[in-house]
Structures are given as structure tokens and as C-alpha cells.
XYZ file of C-alpha atoms in Angstrom:
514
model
C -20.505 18.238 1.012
C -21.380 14.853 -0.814
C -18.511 13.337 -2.908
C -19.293 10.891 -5.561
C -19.796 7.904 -3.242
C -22.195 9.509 -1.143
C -20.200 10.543 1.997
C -20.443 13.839 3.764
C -17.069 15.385 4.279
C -17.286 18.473 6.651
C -16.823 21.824 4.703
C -14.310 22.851 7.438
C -11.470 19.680 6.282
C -11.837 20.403 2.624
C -10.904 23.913 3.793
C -8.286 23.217 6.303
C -6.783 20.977 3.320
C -7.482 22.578 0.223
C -8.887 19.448 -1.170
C -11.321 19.004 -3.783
C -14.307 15.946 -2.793
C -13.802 12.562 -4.603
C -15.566 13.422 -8.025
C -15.238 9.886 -9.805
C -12.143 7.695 -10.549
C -11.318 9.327 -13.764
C -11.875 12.947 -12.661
C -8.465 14.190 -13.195
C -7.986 12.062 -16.353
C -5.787 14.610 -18.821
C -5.137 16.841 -16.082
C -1.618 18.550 -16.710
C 0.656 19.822 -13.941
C 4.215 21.022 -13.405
C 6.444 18.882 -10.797
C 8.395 19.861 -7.686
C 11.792 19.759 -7.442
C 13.975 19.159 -4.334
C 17.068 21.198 -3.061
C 20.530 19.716 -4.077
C 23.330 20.165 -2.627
C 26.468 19.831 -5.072
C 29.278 17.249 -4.385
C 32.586 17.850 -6.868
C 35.249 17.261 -4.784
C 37.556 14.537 -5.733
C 37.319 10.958 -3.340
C 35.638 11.166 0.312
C 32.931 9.309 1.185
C 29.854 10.228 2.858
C 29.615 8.572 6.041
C 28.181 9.779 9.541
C 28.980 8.469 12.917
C 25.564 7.988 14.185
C 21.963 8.620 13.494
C 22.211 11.547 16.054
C 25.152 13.124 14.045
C 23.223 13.081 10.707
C 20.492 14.812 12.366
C 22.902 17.386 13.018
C 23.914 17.528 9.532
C 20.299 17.643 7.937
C 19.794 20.341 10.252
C 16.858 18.764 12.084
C 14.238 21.232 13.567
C 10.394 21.689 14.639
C 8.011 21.152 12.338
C 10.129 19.233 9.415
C 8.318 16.389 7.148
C 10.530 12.496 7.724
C 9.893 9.727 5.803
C 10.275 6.284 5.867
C 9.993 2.789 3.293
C 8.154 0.165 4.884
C 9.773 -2.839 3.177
C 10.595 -4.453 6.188
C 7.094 -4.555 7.496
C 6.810 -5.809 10.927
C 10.400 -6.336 10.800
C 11.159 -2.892 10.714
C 13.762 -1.088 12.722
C 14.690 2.202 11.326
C 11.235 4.669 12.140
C 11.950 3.623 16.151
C 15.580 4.494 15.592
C 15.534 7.594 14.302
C 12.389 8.777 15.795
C 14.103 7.993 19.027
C 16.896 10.629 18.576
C 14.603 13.292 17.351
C 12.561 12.794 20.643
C 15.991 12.662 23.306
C 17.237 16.415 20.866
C 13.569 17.535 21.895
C 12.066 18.426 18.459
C 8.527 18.991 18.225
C 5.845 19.148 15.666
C 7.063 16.262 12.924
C 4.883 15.163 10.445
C 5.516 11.484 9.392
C 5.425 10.786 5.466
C 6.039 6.614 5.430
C 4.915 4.426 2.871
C 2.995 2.140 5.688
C 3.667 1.726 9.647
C 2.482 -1.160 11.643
C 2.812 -2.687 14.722
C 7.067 -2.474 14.743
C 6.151 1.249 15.460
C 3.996 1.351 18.943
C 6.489 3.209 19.969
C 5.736 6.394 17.875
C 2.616 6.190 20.549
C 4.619 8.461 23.054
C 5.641 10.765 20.702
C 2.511 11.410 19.657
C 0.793 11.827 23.163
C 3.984 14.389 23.757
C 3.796 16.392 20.494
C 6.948 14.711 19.085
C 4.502 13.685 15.873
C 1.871 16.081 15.483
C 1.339 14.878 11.501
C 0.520 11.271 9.827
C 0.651 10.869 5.998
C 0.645 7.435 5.148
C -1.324 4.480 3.551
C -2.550 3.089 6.669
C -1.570 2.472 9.920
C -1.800 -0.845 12.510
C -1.351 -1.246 16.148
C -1.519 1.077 18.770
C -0.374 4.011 16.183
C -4.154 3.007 14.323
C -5.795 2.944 17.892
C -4.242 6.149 19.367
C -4.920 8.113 16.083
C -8.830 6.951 16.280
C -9.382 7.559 20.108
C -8.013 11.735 18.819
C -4.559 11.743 20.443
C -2.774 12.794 17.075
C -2.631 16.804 17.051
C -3.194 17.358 13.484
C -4.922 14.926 10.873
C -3.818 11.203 9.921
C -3.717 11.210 6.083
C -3.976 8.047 4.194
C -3.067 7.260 0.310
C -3.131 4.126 -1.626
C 0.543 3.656 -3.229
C 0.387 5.620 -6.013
C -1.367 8.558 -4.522
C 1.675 9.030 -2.290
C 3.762 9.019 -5.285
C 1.614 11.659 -6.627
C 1.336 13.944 -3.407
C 5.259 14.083 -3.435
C 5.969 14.553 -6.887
C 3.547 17.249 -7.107
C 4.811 19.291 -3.879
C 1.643 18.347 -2.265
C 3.759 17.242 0.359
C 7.752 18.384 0.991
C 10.258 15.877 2.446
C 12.552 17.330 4.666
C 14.746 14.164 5.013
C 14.073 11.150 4.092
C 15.502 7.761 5.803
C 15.998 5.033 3.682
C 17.016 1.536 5.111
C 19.646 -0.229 3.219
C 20.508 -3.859 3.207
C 23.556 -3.037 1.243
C 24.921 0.209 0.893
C 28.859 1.764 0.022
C 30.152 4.649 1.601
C 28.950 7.082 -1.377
C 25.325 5.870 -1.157
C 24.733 3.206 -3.868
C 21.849 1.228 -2.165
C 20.714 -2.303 -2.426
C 17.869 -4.328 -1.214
C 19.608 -7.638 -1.601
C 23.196 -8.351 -1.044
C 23.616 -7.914 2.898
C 22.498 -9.614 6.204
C 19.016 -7.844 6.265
C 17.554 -8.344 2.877
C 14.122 -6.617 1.917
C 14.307 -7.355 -1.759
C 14.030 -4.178 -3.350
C 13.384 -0.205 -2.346
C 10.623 0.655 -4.443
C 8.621 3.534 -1.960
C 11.816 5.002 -0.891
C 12.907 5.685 -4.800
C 10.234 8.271 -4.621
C 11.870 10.052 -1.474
C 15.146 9.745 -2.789
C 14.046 11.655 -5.716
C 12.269 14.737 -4.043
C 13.522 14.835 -0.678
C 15.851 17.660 0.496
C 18.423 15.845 1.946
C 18.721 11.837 1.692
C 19.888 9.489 4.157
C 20.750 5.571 3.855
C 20.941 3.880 6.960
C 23.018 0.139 6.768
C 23.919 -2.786 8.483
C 26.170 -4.153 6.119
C 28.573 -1.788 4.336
C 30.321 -3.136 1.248
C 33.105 -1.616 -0.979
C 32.068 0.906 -3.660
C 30.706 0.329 -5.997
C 27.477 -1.360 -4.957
C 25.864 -1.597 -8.185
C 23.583 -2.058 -9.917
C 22.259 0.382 -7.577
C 18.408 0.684 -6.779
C 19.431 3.802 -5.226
C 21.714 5.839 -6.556
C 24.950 7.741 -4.891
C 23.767 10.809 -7.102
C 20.858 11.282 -4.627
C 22.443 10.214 -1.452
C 23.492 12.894 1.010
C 24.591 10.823 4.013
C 25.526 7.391 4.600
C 25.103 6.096 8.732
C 26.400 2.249 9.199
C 24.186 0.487 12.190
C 23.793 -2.526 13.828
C 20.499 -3.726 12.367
C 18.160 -2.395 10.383
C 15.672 -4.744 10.586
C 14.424 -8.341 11.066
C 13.771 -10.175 7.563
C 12.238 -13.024 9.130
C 9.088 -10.484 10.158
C 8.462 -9.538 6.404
C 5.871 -11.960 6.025
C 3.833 -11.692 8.743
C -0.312 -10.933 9.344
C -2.642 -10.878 5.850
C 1.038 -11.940 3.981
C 0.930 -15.650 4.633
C -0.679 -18.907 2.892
C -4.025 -20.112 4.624
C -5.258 -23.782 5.710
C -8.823 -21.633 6.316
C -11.610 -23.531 4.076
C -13.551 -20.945 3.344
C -10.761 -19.031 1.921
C -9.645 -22.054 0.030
C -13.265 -22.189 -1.744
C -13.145 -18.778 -2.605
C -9.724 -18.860 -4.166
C -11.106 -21.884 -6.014
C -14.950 -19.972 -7.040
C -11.772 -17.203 -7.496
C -10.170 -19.461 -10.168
C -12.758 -20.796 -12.245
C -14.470 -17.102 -12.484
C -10.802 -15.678 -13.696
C -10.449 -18.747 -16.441
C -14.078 -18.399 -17.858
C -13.121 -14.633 -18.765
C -12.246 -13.163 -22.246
C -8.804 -11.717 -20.499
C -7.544 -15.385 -19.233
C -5.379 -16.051 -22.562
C -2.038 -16.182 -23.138
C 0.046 -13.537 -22.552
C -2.592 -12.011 -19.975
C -1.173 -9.879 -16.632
C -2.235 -10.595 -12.978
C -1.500 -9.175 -9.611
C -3.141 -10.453 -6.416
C -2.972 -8.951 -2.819
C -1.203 -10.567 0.047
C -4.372 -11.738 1.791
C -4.709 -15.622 2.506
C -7.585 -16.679 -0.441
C -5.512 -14.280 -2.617
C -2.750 -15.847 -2.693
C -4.517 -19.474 -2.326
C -5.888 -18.192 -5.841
C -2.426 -17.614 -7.443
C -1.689 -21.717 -6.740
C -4.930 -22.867 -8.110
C -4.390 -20.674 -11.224
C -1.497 -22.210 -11.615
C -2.699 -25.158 -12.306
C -4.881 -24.227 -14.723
C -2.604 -22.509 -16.446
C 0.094 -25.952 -16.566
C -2.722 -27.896 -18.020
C -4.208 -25.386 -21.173
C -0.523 -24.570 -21.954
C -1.414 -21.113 -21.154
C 1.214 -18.371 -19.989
C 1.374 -15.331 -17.939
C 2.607 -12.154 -19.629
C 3.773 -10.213 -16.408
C 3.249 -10.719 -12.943
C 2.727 -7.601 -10.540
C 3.471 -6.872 -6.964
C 3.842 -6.710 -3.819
C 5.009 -10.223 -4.676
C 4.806 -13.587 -2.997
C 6.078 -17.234 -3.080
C 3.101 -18.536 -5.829
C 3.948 -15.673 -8.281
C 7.823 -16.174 -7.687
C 7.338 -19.857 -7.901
C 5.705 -19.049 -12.029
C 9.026 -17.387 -12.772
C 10.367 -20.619 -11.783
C 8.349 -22.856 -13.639
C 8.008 -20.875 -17.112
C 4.741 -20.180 -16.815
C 4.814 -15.889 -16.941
C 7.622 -14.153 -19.163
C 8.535 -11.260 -16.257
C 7.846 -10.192 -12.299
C 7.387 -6.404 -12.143
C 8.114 -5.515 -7.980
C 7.413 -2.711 -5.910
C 7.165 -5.053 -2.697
C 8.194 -8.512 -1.390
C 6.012 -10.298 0.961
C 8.027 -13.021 2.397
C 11.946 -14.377 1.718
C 11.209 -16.581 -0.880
C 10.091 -13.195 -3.137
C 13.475 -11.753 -1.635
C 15.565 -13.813 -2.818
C 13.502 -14.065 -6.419
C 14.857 -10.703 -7.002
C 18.312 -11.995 -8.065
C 16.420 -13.616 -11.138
C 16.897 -11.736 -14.643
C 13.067 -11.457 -15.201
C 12.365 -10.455 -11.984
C 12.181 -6.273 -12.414
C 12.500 -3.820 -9.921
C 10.321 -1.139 -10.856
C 9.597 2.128 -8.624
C 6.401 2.898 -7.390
C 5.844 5.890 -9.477
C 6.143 3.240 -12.391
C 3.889 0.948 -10.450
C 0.812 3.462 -9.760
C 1.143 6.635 -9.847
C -2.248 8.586 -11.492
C -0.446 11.336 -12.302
C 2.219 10.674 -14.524
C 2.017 9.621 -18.547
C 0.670 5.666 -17.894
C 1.141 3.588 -14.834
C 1.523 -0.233 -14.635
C -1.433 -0.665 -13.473
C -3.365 0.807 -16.407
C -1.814 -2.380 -18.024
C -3.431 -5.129 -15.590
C -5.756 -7.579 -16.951
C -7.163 -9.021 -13.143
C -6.597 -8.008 -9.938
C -7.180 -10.116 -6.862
C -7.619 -7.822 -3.413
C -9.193 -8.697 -0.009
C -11.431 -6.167 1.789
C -12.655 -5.753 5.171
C -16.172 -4.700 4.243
C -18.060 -4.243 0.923
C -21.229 -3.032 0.229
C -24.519 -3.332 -1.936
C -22.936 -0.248 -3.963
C -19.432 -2.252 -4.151
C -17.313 0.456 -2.376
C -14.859 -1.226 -0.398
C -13.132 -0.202 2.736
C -9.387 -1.319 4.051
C -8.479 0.647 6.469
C -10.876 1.503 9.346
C -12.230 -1.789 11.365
C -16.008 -2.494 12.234
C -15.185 -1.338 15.676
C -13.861 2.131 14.013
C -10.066 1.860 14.480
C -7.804 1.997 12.080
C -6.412 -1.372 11.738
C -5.254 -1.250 7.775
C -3.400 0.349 4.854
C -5.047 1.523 1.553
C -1.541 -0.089 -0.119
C -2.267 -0.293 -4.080
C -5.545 -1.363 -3.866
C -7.510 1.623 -5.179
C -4.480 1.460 -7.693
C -4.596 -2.033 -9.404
C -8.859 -1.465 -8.895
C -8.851 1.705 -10.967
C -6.590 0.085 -13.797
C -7.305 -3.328 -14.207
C -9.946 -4.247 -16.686
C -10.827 -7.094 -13.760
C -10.909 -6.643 -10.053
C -12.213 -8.802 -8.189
C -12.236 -8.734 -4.411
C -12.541 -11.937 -1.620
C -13.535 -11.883 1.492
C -15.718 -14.155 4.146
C -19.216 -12.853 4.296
C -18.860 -12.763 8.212
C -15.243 -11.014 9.416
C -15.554 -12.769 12.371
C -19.420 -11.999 13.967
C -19.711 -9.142 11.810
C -21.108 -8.864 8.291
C -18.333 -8.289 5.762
C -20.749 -7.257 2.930
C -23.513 -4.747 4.148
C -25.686 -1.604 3.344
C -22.608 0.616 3.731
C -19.090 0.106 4.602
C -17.857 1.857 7.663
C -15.556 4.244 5.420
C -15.050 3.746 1.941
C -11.031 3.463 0.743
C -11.821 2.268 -2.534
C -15.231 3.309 -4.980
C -17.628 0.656 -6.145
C -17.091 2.027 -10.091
C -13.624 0.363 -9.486
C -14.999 -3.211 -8.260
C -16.106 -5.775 -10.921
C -16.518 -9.217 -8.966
C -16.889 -9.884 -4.754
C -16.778 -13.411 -4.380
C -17.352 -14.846 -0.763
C -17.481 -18.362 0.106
C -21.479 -18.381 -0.347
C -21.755 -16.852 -3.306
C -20.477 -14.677 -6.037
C -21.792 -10.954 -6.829
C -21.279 -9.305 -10.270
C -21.597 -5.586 -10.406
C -24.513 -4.521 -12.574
C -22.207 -2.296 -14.514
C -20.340 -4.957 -15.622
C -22.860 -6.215 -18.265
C -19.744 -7.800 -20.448
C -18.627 -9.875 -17.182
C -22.362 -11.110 -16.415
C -23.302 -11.961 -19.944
C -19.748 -14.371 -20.103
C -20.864 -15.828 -16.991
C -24.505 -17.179 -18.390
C -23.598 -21.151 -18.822
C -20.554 -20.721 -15.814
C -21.954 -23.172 -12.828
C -20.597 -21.136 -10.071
C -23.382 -19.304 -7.488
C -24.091 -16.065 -8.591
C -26.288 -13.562 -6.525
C -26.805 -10.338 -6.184
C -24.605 -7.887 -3.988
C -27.796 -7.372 -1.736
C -28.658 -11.335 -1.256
C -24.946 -11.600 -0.302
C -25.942 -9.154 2.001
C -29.272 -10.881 3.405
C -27.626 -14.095 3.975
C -25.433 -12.147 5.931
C -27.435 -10.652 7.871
C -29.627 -13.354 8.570
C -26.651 -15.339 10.003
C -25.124 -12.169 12.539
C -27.687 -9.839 12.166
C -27.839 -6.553 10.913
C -24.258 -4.764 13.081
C -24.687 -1.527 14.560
C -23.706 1.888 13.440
C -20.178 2.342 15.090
C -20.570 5.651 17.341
C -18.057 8.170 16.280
C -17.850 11.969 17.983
C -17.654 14.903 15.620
C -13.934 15.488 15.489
C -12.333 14.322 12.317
C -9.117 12.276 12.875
C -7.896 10.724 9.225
C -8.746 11.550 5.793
C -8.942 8.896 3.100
C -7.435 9.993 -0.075
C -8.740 8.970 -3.056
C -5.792 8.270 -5.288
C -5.892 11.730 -7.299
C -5.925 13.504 -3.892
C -9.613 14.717 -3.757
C -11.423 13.075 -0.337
C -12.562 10.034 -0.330
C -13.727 9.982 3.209
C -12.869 11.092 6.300
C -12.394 8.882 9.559
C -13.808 10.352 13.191
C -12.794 9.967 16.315
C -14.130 6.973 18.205
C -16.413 7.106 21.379
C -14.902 5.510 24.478
């Protein structure tokens, strides 16, 4: 069955799923539906806390079994310590069959690895996975699909009952012993708990898991007590130090330094680069290289931001700073110096329901004048993927990136025309994560591509002495350099599904050939 960008998903996952094909970004525009509720258990009785000896005891208490849906946050990133921990008990009490609903998991989780070859995880939701979870799901060792959503999708599959949360794990730098949690505060600071705000909503049963416990009340809380079921004090709960780590750092690279600056001058020579305009880049290197050169820009016309959106980082913190945007709006921080930013009055915490989700009554995203994302590979139709590498592993994470594409009136997207030996912008992208109708600009360091369907953008551009090209002679020069790659050879089995944001299929990813 061909979706709207032209891939062939097998008739037998739409029916194993139930899900429509991608039909276009706006397909479900208007769309009403009721939301799911989760199970509450009442709590009246006068003082008490709600503290649990051990991770093994709460499991007890949640009444842990085959077959249940966990989740996890992944605001610690590489730095995280709580999936291994738990996921550690549930293997030793020999449950089977878990489905895994995190926000992201990277290469702090190789361990899942066993569990998965022993039928400990049988299930993968998430928005992408990296390390030897991404390589095990692509050679077909997961039993049961790996499902990957952007941000807001997740949002969306959980507040529609798409997907039911049997307990949900929520690391706390700071928590009391009724459940008030904190990002900030403690030894192990993550900034704020925007993708567990979700769980803590619709989850059946809640638990907070803390290395530093502090006298109630802990507020303001960014979770609340009143959707707390269990509190477990630990040791650590992971390694701030490994937040900013891979994509999430400044570059020295050249070529990413001339496309944040091409990056820069395209941005200012825009109708939407006046005051009071909104901005979000992603976390990769000429991303946020184009935050610091805007920047400057901005000091010398007098011109200020309006808000700032993220996943945040030390250039868009560092504009709080110096005056130059009114507010930060955070669902994510990518190193310390956006951690500790949060203790500023105009930096918001904001959930990621708030941030991106498609299907509730306006997102923040909808709001976004640019957006500045990285891509692995684009191609001449301007669909983007992020997830699945050119040797067919999955190596990424959708994150908000078909979010802040679909709602920003600008998005452009960097990347190198070679990743490596191998083409970055081609005939067709390995698997597509994010549709061409969303993608405005691709700049690369030799040239700069304007979608046709962005008349508006082209016609502003006329007297702009920057070097524009077409998609496809981005695409020659490419080729001409590494040659045209090879098709990556995939068996029949499917192993992931990309969801588009609204839950229809994107694509689906196979299993590799070894």
C-alpha cells in the first residue's frame, strides 16, 4: 500500500497494527476524539508517606507481571541509570513479554540487549533507539515490532489509549516522601521532566525513583504528589555530566561552521526574522553553531527574540542572559549550562503535550517561526530520514523533528552533503521519518536548496548572494564526489515502524542482511 510519500508498507503491518498509511501532514487536522483515562488509586488517610524499600519491593507493589507496558524519561541521556535498574529486577523476578514505552534509549541501555535475546522485552515504542538496542532490533532479535514516534506523537499515542502504561518510572533529582518531583534541586540534576509529565498523567500506577530525598514539600513541583503512587530513594540515578554527549555538543568542524553561517544569513533575509520572532534549533553541531551567529545579528539590528524553544542548549540559554529573547519554553536540556538555566524566571517548563502534541487544541510548535534540524539523509523530494543509518541500523531518534517541521512556518534542515563517504542528499532516503511537504530550506556546505513549493521563500531570496541550487544538483555534486551508494539489502521481515506524528505509517524499517 503506497502512503503519501511513496513507500510501500506491507498490507499485513497495517493489519497487525490497525494503522491507517501516512495520508499527508494535515490529514487528521479537526479530527475529534475522546481521551483515556488511567486507574487511580485513592489516598485519604491522614500523614504517611509513600516510600518503598527498594526497586524490587515496588515491583511487588505495582503488581508486576508478563506482558505489562514500562516506561521511562530519557532526560538523562547517556547518563541514564534508571531503565538498567529497574529492568534488571524485572529480569532476576523472571517476567516475560514487556513492552518498553521510553521517550528515547541510547547507548546507557546495551544492556536491555539480553533481555531482548531472552524474551524479557518482547515490545519497543519509542522515538528512536542507539547502540546495540538500534543494532539488535535491525539484525530481527526483538520478538514483536520496534515502534518509533517523534515527541509529540508519543504524547498523542498515550493520551489517546493507543498505548496503556502499566507503570511508569520516573527519575527524580529531587523528590519528598509524598512524590513532589523536581528536576533541579539535588545531586543529579536533569533540568526539568517534561516526557515523564505525560506518564505521570495516564499511567496506572506512578513511581519516582531519587537520589536525593528532601523534606516535603518539594515545590514547586514539576510532578505532582497527586499522581505519585510510590516513592523508592537510590543511590544514583544518573550521571549529569553524560547529558551532553554525541549530536548535543558545539563543533570546531568547518563545514558545519559555513553552514550555520549560509544558515544565518538565509534566516535574517526572511520576512519572519523581526522582532519578536520564535526559534528552536536541534542539538546537532551547525545547529547550534547557527544559534551563536544569530546572535550576533540579532545584538547589532537591535532585534529580539520572542520565545526560544527546546530541547535547549548553552547559545539559547546564553540569550536569556543577555536580553536578547523575552522567554525559554523547555521540554529538554542538552548540557548543564541549560540545567542550571532552569532556575531563571523566564525560563518555562512546559510538558511535552504543550510542546507537540497533534492532537490536542494547539501545540507550541504551531507557534514557531524557524526551525533549525540536522538530518542524516535528504532527498530530491525533501523527505528526511533520522533514524535508520545508510548501513540500515537504527542509529537515531525521530525526537521533535517531524514536530517543529510540521508547525513552523520555516524549517530548514543542515547537513554535510557527504555523511562521511556516503551521499547525505540523494534520490531517496533510506526510510523517511519526516515528509518533504514539511521541509522548506536544506542547506549543505556547497550549496543551498529551496523547495519548489516554497515560492514565497525563493522569490525573497532573488538579490540574497548565497548559492542556491536545486535539490537534484545538490544531489549530482554529490554523487559525483562518492558516487551514487548502493541500495542497502534488507530481508522481508519488518522490524520498526516509523510513525508519522498522527499515528498513520510513515515507513516501516526491515531487517538487515548479515
Amino acid at each position: 500500500m503506497l502512503n503519501a510519500v511513496g513507500r510501500d508498507i506491507p498490507e499485513e503491518v497495517v493489519k497487525n497494527t490497525n494503522k491507517e498509511i501516512f495520508k499527508g501532514v494535515h490529514y487528521y487536522d479537526g479530527y475529534t476524539y475522546e481521551k483515556k483515562g488511567p486507574k487511580t488509586k485513592c489516598v485519604n488517610r491522614s500523614g504517611g508517606d509513600k516510600l518503598v524499600d527498594s526497586i524490587r519491593d515496588v515491583l511487588f507493589k505495582c503488581g508486576i507481571k508478563d506482558g505489562m507496558t514500562l516506561s521511562f524519561h530519557h532526560h538523562f541521556r547517556d547518563g541514564d541509570y534508571i531503565v538498567n535498574m529497574v529492568m534488571k529486577e524485572v529480569h532476576t523476578l523472571g517476567i516475560k513479554d514487556i513492552t518498553i514505552c521510553a521517550s528515547s534509549l541510547g547507548k546507557a541501555h546495551d544492556l536491555l540487549c539480553d533481555y531482548i535475546e531472552d524474551g524479557t522485552i518482547t515490545d519497543i515504542q519509542s522515538s528512536g533507539v542507539r547502540g546495540r538496542v538500534g543494532q539488535a532490533i535491525s539484525r530481527g532479535k526483538l520478538k514483536g515490532y520496534a515502534i518509533m514516534r517523534s515527541h509529540g506523537g508519543r504524547v498523542r499515542a498515550i493520551e489517546s489509549g493507543e498505548v496503556k502504561i502499566d507503570i511508569a518510572f520516573i527519575g527524580a533529582p529531587t523528590c519528598d516522601d509524598y512524590g513532589n518531583c523536581r528536576g533541579i534541586g539535588g545531586v543529579s540534576n536533569c533540568g526539568v521532566l517534561s516526557y515523564s509529565m505525560v506518564d505521570a498523567d495516564y499511567a496506572d500506577k506512578v513511581v519516582a525513583i531519587t537520589d536525593c530525598l528532601v523534606p516535603f514539600p518539594n515545590f514547586p513541583a514539576h510532578i505532582s504528589m497527586t499522581k505519585v503512587d510510590y516513592v523508592v530513594e537510590v543511590d544514583e540515578i544518573g550521571n549529569p555530566e553524560k547529558i551532553a554527549t554525541g549530536a548535543a555538543k558545539p563543533t570546531t568542524d568547518m563545514r558545519k561552521l559555513m553552514m550555520a553561517d549560509y544558515c544565518t544569513q538565509f534566516v535574517i533575509n526572511t520576512p519572519y526574522f523581526k522582532d519578536g520572532f520564535s526559534y528552536q534549533t536541534g542539538v546537532g553541531g551547525a545547529s547550534i553553531a547557527s544559534t551563536i551567529s544569530l546572535a550576533k545579528v540579532m545584538k547589532e539590528r537591535d532585534i529580539r527574540m520572542g520565545f526560544g524553544v527546546g530541547g535547549l542548549t548553552k547559545p539559547m540559554c546564553d540569550l536569556l542572559i543577555n536580553g536578547q529573547v523575552d522567554c525559554l519554553l523547555d521540554t529538554q536540556d542538552f548540557d548543564l549550562d541549560a540545567v542550571k538555566s532552569v532556575e531563571n524566571m523566564k525560563h518555562f517548563r512546559i510538558s511535552a503535550s504543550e510542546y507537540a502534541n497533534p492532537f490536542n487544541k494547539g501545540a507550541i510548535v504551531n507557534k514557531l517561526d524557524f526551525v533549525i534540524l540536522a538530518t542524516l539523509e535528504v532527498d530530491v523530494n525533501f523527505n528526511c530520514n533520522v533514524v535508520v543509518g545508510s548501513d540500515g541500523v537504527i542509529t537515531g531518534a525521530q525526537g521533535g523533528h517531524p514536530d517543529t517541521a510540521a508547525g513552523a512556518k520555516c524549517t530548514v534542515v543542515l547537513t554535510p552533503l557527504l555523511q562521511g563517504r556516503t551521499p547525505a542528499v540523494c534520490n531517496e532516503v533510506t526510510t523517511v521519518t519526516t515528509p518533504g511537504e514539511s521541509i522548506d530550506v536544506v542547506i549543505t556546505e556547497y550549496g543551498i536548496a529551496i523547495n519548489p513549493a516554497r515560492q514565497d521563500l525563493i522569490d525573497c531570496m532573488k538579490d540574497v548572494k548565497l548559492p542556491f541550487m536545486t535539490i537534484e544538483e545538490l544531489r549530482d555534486i554529490a554523487y559525483s564526489i562518492a558516487g551514487e551508494p548502493q541500495k542497502v539489502a534488507f530481508d522481508e521481515r519488518v522490524v520498526g515502524i516509523i510513525e508519522g506524528r498522527d499515528g498513520t505509517i510513515m515507513d516501516v524499517v526491515r531487517q538487515v542482511k548479515i
